[in-house]
PDB file of C-alpha atoms and ligand atoms in Angstrom:
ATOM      1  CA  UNK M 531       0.000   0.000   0.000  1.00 70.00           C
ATOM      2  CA  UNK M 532       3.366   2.465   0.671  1.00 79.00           C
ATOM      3  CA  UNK M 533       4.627   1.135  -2.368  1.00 79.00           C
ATOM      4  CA  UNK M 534       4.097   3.978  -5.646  1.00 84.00           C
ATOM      5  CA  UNK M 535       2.381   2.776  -8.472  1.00 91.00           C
ATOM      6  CA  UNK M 536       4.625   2.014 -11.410  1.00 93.00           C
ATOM      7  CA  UNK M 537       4.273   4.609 -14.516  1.00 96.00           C
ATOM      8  CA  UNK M 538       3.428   3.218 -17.834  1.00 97.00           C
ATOM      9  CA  UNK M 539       3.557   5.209 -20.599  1.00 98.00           C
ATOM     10  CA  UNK M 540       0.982   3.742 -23.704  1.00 98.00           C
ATOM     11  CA  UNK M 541       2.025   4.607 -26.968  1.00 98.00           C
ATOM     12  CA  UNK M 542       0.057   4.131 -30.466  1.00 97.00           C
ATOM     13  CA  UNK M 543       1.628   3.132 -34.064  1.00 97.00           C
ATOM     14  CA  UNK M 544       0.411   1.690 -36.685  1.00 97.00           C
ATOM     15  CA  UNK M 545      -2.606  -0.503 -35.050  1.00 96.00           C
ATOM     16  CA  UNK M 546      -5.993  -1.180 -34.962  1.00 97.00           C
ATOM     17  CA  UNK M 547      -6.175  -0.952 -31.143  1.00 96.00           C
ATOM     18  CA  UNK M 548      -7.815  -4.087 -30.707  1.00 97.00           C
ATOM     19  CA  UNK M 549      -4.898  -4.467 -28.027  1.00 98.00           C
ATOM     20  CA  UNK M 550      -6.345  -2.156 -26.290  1.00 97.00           C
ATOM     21  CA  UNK M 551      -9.348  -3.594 -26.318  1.00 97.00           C
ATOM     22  CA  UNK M 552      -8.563  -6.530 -25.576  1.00 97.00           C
ATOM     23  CA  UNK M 553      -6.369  -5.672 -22.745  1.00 97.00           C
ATOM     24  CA  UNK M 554      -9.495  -3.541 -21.059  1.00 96.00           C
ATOM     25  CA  UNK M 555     -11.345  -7.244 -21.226  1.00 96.00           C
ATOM     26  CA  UNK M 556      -8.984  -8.772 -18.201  1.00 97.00           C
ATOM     27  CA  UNK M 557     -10.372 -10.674 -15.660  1.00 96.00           C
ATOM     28  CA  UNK M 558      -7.355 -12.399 -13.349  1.00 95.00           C
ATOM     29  CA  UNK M 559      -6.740  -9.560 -12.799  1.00 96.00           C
ATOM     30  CA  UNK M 560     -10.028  -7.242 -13.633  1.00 96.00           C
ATOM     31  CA  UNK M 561      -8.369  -4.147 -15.655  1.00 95.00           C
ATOM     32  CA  UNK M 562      -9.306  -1.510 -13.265  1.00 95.00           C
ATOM     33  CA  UNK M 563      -7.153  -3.292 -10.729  1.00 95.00           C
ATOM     34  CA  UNK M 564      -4.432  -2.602 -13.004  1.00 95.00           C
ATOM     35  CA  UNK M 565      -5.158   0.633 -13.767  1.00 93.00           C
ATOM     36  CA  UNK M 566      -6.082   2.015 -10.353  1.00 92.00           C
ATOM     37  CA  UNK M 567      -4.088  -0.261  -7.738  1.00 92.00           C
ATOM     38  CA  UNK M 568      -0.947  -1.452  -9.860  1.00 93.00           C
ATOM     39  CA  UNK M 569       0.055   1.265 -12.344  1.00 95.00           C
ATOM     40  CA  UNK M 570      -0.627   4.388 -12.986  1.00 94.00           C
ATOM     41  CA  UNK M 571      -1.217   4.503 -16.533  1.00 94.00           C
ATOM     42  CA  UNK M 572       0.566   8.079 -16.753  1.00 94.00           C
ATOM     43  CA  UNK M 573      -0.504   8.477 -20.719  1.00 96.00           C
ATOM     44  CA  UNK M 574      -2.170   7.209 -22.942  1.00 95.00           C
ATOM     45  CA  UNK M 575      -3.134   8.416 -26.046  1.00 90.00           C
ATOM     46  CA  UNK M 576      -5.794   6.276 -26.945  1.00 91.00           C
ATOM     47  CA  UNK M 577      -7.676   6.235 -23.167  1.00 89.00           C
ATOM     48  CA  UNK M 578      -6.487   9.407 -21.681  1.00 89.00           C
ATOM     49  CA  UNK M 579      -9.597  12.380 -22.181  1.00 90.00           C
ATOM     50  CA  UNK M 580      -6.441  15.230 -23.342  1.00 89.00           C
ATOM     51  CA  UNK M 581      -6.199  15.476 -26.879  1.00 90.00           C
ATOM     52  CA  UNK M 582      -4.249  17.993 -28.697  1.00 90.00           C
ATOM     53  CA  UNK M 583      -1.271  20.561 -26.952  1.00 92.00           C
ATOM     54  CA  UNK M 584      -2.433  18.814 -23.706  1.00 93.00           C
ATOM     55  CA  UNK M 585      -1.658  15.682 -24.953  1.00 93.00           C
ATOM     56  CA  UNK M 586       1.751  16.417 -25.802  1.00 93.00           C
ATOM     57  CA  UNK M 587       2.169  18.669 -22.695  1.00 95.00           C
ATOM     58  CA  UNK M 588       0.933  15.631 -20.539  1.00 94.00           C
ATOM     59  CA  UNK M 589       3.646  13.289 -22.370  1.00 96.00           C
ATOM     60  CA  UNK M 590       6.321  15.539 -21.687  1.00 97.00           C
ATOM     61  CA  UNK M 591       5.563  16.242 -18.283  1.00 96.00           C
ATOM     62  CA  UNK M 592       5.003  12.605 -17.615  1.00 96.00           C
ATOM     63  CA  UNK M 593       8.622  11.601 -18.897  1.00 97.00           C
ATOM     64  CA  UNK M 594       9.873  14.697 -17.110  1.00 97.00           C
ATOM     65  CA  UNK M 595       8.654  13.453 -13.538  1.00 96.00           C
ATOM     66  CA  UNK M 596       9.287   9.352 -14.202  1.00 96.00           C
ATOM     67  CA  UNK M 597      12.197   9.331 -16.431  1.00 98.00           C
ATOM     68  CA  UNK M 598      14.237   6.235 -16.580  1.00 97.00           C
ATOM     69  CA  UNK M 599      11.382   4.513 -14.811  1.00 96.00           C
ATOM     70  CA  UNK M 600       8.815   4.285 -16.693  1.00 97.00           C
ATOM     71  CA  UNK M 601       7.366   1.149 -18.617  1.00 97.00           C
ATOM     72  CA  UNK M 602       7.282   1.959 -21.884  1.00 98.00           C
ATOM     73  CA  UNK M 603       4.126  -0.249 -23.336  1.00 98.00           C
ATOM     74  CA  UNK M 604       4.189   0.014 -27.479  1.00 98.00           C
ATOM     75  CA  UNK M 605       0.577  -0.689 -29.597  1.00 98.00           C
ATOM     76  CA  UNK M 606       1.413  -0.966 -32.984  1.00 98.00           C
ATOM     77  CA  UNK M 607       4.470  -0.674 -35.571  1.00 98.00           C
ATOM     78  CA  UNK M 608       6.658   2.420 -36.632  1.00 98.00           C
ATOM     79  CA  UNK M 609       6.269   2.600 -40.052  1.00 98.00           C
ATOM     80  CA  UNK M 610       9.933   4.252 -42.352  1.00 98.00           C
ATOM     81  CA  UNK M 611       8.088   4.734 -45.772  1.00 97.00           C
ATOM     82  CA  UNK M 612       8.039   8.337 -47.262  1.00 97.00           C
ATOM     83  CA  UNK M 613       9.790   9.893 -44.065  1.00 95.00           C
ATOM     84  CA  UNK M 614       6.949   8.273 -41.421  1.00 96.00           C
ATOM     85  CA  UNK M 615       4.215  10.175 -43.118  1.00 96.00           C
ATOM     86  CA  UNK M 616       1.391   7.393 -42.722  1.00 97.00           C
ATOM     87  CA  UNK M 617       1.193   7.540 -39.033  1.00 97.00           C
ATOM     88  CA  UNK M 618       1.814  11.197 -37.709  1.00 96.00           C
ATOM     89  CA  UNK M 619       0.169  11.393 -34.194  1.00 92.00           C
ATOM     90  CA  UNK M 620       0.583  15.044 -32.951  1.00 89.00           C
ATOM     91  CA  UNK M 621       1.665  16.406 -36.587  1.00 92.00           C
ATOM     92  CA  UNK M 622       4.856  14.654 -36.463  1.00 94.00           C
ATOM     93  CA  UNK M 623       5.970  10.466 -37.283  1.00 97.00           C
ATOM     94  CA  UNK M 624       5.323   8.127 -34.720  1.00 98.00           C
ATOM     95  CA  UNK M 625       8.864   6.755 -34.954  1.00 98.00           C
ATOM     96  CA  UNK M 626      10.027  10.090 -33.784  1.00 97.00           C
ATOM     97  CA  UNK M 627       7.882   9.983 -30.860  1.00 97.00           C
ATOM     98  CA  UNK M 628       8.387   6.171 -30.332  1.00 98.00           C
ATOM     99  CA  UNK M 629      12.801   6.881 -29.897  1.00 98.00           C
ATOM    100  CA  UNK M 630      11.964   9.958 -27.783  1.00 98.00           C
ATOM    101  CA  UNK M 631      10.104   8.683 -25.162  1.00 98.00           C
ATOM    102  CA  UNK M 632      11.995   5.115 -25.589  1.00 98.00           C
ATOM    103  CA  UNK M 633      15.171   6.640 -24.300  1.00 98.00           C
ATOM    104  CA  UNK M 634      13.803   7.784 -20.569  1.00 98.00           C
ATOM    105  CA  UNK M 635      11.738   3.967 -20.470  1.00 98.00           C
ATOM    106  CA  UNK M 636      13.450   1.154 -17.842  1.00 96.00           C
ATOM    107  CA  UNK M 637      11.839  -1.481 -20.196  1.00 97.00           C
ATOM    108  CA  UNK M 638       9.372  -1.496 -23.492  1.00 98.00           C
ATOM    109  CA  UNK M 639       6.612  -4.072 -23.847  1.00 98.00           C
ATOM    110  CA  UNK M 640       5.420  -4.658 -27.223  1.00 98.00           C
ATOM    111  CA  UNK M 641       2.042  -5.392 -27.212  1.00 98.00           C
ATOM    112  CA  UNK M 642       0.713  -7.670 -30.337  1.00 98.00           C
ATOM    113  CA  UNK M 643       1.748  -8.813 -33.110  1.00 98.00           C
ATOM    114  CA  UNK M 644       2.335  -5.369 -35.148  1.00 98.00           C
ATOM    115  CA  UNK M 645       4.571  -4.151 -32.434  1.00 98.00           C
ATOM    116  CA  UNK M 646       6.439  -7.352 -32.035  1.00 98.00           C
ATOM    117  CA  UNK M 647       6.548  -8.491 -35.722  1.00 98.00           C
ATOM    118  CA  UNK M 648       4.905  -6.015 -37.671  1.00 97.00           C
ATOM    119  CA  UNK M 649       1.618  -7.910 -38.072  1.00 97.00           C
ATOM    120  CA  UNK M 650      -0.659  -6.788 -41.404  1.00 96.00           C
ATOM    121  CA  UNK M 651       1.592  -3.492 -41.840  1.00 97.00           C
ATOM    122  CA  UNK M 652       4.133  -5.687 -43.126  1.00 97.00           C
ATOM    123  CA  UNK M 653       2.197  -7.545 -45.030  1.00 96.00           C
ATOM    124  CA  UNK M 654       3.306  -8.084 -48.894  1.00 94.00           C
ATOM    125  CA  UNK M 655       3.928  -5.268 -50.127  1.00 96.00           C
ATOM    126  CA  UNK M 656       4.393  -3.245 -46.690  1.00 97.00           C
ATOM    127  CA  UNK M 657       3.339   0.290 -48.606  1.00 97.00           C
ATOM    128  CA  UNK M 658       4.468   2.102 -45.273  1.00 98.00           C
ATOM    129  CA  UNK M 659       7.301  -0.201 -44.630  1.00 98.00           C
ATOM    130  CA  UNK M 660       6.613  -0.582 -41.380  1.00 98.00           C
ATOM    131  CA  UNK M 661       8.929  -2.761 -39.301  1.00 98.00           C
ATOM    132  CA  UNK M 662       8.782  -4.101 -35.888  1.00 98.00           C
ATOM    133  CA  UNK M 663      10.190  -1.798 -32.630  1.00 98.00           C
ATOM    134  CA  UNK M 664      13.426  -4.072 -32.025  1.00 98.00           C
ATOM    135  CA  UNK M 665      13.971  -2.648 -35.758  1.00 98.00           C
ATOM    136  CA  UNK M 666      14.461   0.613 -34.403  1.00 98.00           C
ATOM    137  CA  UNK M 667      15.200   0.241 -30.578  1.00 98.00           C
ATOM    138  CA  UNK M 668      18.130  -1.507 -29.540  1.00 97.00           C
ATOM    139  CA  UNK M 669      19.269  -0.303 -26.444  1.00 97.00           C
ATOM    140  CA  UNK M 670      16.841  -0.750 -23.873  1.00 98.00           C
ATOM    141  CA  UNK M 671      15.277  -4.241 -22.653  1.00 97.00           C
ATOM    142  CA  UNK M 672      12.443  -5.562 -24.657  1.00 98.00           C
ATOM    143  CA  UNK M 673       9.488  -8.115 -24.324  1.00 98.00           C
ATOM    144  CA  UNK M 674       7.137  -9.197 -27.213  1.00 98.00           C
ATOM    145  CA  UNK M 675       3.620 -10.728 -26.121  1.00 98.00           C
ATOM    146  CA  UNK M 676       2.326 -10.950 -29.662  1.00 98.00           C
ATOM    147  CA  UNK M 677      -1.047 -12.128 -30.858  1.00 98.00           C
ATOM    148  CA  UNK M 678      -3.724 -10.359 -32.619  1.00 98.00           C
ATOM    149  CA  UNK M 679      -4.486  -9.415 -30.224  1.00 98.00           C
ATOM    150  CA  UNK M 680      -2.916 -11.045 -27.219  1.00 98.00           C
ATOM    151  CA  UNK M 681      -5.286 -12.708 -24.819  1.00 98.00           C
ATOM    152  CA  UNK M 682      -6.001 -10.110 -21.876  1.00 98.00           C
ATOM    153  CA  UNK M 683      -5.103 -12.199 -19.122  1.00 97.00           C
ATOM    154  CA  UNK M 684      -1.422 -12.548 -20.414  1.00 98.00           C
ATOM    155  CA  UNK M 685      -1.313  -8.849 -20.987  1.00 98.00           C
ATOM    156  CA  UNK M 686      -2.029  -8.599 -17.319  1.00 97.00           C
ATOM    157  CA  UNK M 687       0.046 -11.332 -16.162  1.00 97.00           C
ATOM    158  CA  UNK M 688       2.617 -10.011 -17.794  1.00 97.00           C
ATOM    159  CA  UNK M 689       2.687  -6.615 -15.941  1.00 96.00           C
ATOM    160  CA  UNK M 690       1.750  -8.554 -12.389  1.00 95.00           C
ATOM    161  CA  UNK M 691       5.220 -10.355 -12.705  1.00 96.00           C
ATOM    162  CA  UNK M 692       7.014  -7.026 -13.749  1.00 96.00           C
ATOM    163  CA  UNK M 693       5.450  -5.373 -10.778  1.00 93.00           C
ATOM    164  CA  UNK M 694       5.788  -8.047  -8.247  1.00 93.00           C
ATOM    165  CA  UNK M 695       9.322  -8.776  -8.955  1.00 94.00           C
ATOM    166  CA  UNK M 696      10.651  -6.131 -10.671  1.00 92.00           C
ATOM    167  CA  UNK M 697      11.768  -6.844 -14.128  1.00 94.00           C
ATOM    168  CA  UNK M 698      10.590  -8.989 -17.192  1.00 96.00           C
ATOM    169  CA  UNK M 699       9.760 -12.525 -16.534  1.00 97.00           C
ATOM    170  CA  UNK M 700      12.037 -14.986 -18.223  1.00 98.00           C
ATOM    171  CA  UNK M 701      11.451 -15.126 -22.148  1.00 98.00           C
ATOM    172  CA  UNK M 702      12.677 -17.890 -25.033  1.00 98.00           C
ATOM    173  CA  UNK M 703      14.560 -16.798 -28.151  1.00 97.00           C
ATOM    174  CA  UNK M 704      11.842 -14.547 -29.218  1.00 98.00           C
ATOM    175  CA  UNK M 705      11.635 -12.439 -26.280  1.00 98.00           C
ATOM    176  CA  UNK M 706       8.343 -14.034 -25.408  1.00 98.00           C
ATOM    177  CA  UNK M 707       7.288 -14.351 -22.127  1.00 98.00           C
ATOM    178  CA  UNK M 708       7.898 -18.389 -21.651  1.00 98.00           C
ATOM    179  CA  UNK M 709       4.875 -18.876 -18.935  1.00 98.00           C
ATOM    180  CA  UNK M 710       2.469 -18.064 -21.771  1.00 98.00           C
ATOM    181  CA  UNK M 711       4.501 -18.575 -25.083  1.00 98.00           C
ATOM    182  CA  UNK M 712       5.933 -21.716 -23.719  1.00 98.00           C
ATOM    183  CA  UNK M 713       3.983 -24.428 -25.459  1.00 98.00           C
ATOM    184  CA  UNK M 714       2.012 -24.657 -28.723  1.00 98.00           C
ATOM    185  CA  UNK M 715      -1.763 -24.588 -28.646  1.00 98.00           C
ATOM    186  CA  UNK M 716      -1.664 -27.819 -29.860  1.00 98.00           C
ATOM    187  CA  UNK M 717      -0.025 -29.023 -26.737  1.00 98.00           C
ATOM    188  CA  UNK M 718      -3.128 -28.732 -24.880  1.00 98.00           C
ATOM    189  CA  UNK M 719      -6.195 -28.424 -27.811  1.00 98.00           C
ATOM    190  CA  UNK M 720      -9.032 -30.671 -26.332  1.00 98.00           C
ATOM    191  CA  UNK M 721      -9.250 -32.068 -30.078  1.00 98.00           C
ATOM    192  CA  UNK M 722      -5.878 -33.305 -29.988  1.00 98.00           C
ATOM    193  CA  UNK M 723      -7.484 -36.730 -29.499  1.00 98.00           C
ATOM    194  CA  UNK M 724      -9.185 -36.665 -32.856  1.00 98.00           C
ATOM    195  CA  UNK M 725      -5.539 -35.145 -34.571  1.00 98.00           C
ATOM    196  CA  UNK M 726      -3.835 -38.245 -32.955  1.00 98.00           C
ATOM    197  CA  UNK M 727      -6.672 -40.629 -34.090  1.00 98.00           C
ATOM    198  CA  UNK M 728      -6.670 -39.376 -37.614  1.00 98.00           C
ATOM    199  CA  UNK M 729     -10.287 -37.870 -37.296  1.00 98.00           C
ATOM    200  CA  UNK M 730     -10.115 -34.202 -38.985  1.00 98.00           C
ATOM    201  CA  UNK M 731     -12.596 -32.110 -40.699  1.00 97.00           C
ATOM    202  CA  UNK M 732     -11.904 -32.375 -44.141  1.00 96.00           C
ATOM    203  CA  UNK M 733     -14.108 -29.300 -45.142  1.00 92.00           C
ATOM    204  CA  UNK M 734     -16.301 -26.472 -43.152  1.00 91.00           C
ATOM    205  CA  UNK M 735     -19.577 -28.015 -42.200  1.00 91.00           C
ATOM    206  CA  UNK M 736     -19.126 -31.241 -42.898  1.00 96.00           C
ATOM    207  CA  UNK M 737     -19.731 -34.025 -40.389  1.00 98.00           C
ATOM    208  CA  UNK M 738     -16.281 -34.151 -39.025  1.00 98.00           C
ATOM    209  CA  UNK M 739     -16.405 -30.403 -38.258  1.00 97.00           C
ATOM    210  CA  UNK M 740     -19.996 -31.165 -36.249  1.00 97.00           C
ATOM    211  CA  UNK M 741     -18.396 -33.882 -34.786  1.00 98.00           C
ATOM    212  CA  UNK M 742     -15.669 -31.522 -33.480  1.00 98.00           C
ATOM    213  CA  UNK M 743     -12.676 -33.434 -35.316  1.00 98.00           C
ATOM    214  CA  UNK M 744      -9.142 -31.761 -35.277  1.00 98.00           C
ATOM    215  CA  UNK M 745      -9.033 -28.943 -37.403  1.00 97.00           C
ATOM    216  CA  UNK M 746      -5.874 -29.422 -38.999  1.00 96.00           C
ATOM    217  CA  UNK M 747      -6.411 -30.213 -42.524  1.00 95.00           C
ATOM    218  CA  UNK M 748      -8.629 -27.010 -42.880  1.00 94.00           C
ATOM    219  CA  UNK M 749      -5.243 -24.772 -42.183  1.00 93.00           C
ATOM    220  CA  UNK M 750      -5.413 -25.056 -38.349  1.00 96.00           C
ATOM    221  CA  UNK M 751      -1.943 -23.638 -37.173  1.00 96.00           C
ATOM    222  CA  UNK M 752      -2.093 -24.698 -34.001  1.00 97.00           C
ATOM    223  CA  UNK M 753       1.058 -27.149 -33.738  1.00 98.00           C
ATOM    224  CA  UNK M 754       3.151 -24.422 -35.038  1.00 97.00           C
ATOM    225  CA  UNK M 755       1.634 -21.542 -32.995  1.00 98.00           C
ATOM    226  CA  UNK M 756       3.295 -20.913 -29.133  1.00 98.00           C
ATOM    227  CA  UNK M 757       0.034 -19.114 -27.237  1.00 98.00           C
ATOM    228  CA  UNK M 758      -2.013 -19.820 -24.697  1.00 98.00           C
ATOM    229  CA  UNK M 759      -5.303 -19.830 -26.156  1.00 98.00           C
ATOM    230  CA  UNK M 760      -5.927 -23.322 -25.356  1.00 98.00           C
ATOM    231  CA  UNK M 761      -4.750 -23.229 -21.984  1.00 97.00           C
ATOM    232  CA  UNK M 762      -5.769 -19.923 -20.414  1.00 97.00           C
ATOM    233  CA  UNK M 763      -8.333 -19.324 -23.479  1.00 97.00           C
ATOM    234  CA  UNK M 764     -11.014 -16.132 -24.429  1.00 97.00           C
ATOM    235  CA  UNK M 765     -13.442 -14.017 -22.337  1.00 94.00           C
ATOM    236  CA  UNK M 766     -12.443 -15.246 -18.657  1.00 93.00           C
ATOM    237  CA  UNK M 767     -12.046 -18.925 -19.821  1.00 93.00           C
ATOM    238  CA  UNK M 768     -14.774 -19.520 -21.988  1.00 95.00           C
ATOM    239  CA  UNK M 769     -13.572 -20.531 -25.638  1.00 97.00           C
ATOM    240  CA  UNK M 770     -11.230 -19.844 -28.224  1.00 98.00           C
ATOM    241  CA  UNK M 771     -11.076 -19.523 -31.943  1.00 98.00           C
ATOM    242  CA  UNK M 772     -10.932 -23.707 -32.417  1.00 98.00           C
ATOM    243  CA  UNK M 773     -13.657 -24.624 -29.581  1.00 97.00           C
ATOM    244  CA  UNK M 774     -15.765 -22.039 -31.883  1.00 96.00           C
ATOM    245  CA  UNK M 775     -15.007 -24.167 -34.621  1.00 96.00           C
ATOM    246  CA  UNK M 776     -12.223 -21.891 -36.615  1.00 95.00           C
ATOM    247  CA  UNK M 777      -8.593 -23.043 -37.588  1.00 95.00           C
ATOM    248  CA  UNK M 778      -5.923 -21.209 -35.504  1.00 97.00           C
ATOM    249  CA  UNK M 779      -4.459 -18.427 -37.957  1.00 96.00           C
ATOM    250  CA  UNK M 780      -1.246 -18.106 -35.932  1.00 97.00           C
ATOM    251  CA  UNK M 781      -2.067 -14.739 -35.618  1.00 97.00           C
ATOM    252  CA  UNK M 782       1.069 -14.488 -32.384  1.00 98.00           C
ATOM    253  CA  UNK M 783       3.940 -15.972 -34.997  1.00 98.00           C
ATOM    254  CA  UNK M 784       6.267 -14.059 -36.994  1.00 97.00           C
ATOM    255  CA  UNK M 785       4.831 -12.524 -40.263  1.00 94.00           C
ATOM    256  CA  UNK M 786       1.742 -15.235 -40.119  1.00 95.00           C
ATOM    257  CA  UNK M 787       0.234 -12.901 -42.671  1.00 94.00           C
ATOM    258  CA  UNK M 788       1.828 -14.297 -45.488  1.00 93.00           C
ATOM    259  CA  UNK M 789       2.681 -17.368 -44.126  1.00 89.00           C
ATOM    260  CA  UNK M 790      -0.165 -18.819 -45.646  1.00 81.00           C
ATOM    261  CA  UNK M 791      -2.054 -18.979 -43.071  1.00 76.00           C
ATOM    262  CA  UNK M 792      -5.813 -18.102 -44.070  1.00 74.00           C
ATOM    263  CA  UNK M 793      -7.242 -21.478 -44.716  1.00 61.00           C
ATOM    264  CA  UNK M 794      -4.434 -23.499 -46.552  1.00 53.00           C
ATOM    265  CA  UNK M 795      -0.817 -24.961 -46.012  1.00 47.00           C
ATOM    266  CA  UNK M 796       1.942 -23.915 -47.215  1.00 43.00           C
TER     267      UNK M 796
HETATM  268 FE1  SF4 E2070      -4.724  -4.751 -33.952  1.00 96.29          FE
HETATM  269 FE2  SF4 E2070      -3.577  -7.100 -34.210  1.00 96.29          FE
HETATM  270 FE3  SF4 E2070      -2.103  -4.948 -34.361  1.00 96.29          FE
HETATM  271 FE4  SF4 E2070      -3.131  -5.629 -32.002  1.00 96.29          FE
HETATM  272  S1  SF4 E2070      -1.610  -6.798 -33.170  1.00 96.29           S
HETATM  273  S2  SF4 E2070      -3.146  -3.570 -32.895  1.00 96.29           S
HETATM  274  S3  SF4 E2070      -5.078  -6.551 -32.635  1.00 96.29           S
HETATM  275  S4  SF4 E2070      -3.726  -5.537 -35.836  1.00 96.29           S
HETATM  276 FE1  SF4 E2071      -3.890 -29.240 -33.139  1.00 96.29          FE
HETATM  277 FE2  SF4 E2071      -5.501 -27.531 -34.377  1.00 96.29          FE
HETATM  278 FE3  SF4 E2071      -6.079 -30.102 -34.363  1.00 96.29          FE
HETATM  279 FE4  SF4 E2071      -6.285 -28.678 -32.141  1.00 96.29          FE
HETATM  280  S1  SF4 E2071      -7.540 -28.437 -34.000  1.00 96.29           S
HETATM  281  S2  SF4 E2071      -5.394 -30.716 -32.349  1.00 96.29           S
HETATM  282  S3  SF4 E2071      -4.583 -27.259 -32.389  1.00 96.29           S
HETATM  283  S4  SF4 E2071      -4.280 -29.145 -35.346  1.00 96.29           S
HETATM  284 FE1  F3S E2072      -4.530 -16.364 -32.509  1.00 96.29          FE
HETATM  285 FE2  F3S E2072      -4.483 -18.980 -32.854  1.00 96.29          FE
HETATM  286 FE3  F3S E2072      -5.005 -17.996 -30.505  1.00 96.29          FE
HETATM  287  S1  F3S E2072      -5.323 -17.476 -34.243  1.00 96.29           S
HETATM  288  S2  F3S E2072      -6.099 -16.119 -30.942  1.00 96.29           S
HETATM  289  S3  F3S E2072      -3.075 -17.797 -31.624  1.00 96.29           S
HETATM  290  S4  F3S E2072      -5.944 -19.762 -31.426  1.00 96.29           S
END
């Protein structure tokens, strides 16, 4: 209770801030605990009620009072095509604000997939040449905790271990957290008895996919794809895209985008 709340600064790229909204859907923990008894969410562009010169006031007086220890938390890609120009919050490119306010952080979390890997801004052809933030920032410590978006819970979990221990939990090669990017949802998929039996659904609606055969031969990524969706799941526990019946895209791996992965194998 003596303890002050950690400052997180929230910053905005290229995205379709479905991060965000995913990350306001927490349950274990419930957001506002985060918000109002963990952190204090010093700015953030997208929730924050300033807009305009108070905005960038409020960012500069925020770095001012916390800097070099702040968490830096990044929602979507930089983007280096025609000088930044497709992503100008406050007049100016984002990457400009991304290295300024990157060089007072203590850490950076990239949230989803466009900030860890560039996501569908660097999709064939990348027209804004957008590139992931360990493209441009390599001097301070970095976690990715991709996914489009990532499930809330490990969005949360992730900043309860940072806060309760102070620093980033242990990650793999990837910089992923390894207590949620660990093991591949096909490590624990409750259809993995059909995939082992050779049951799978050989097209939508047929009577494999009512039976609730393995998904695999209609593009299901899921032995390739390090998440916890089939462990910790969607919407405090309830499903997740193959319990409703969909393929997983791979939407937390590298470039899945053009990986093939809407519907067919490579
Ligand atoms: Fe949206 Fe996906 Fe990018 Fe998150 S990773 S901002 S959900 S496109
Ligand atoms: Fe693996 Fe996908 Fe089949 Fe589940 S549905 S067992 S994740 S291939
Ligand atoms: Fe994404 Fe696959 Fe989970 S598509 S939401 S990683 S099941």
């Amino acid at each position: 209770e003596t303890k002050p709340r950690t400052p997180v600064i929230w910053l905005h790229g290229l995205e379709c801030t479905c991060c965000t909204e995913s990350f306001i859907r927490s349950y274990h923990p419930l957001t506002k605990d985060v918000i109002l008894s963990m952190i204090s969410l010093a700015y953030d562009d997208t929730l924050m009620a300033a807009a305009g010169e108070q905005d960038h006031q409020a960012l500069e007086d925020v770095m001012k009072k916390f800097y070099g220890n702040y968490i830096l938390a990044v929602e979507g890609s930089p983007c280096l095509g025609e000088d930044g120009m497709f992503c100008l919050p406050g007049g100016k490119p984002f990457l400009e604000k991304l290295l300024h306010v990157a060089k007072g952080a203590k850490a950076i979390i990239a949230w989803g997939s466009c900030s860890s890997w560039g996501c569908i801004n660097t999709a064939k052809p990348n027209p804004t040449k957008s590139v992931p933030i360990t493209d441009v920032i390599k001097d301070k410590p970095i976690i990715r905790v991709p996914g489009c978006p990532p499930i809330p819970e490990v969005m949360t979990g992730v900043i309860t271990y940072m806060l309760t221990y102070d620093r980033l939990p242990p990650v793999d090669a990837q910089l992923r957290p390894k207590m949620f990017y660990g093991q591949r949802n096909h490590d624990k998929c409750y259809r993995r008895a059909h995939f082992d039996a050779g049951q799978f659904v050989e097209k939508f609606d047929d009577m494999g996919a009512k039976l609730g055969y393995c998904l695999y031969k209609v593009g299901c990524k899921g032995p390739i794809t390090y998440n916890s969706c089939s462990s910790i799941r969607w919407n405090d526990m309830l499903s997740w895209p193959v319990e409703s019946g969909h393929p997983c895209i791979a939407c937390s791996e590298d470039n899945f985008w053009d990986k093939g992965s809407f519907y067919a194998h490579e």
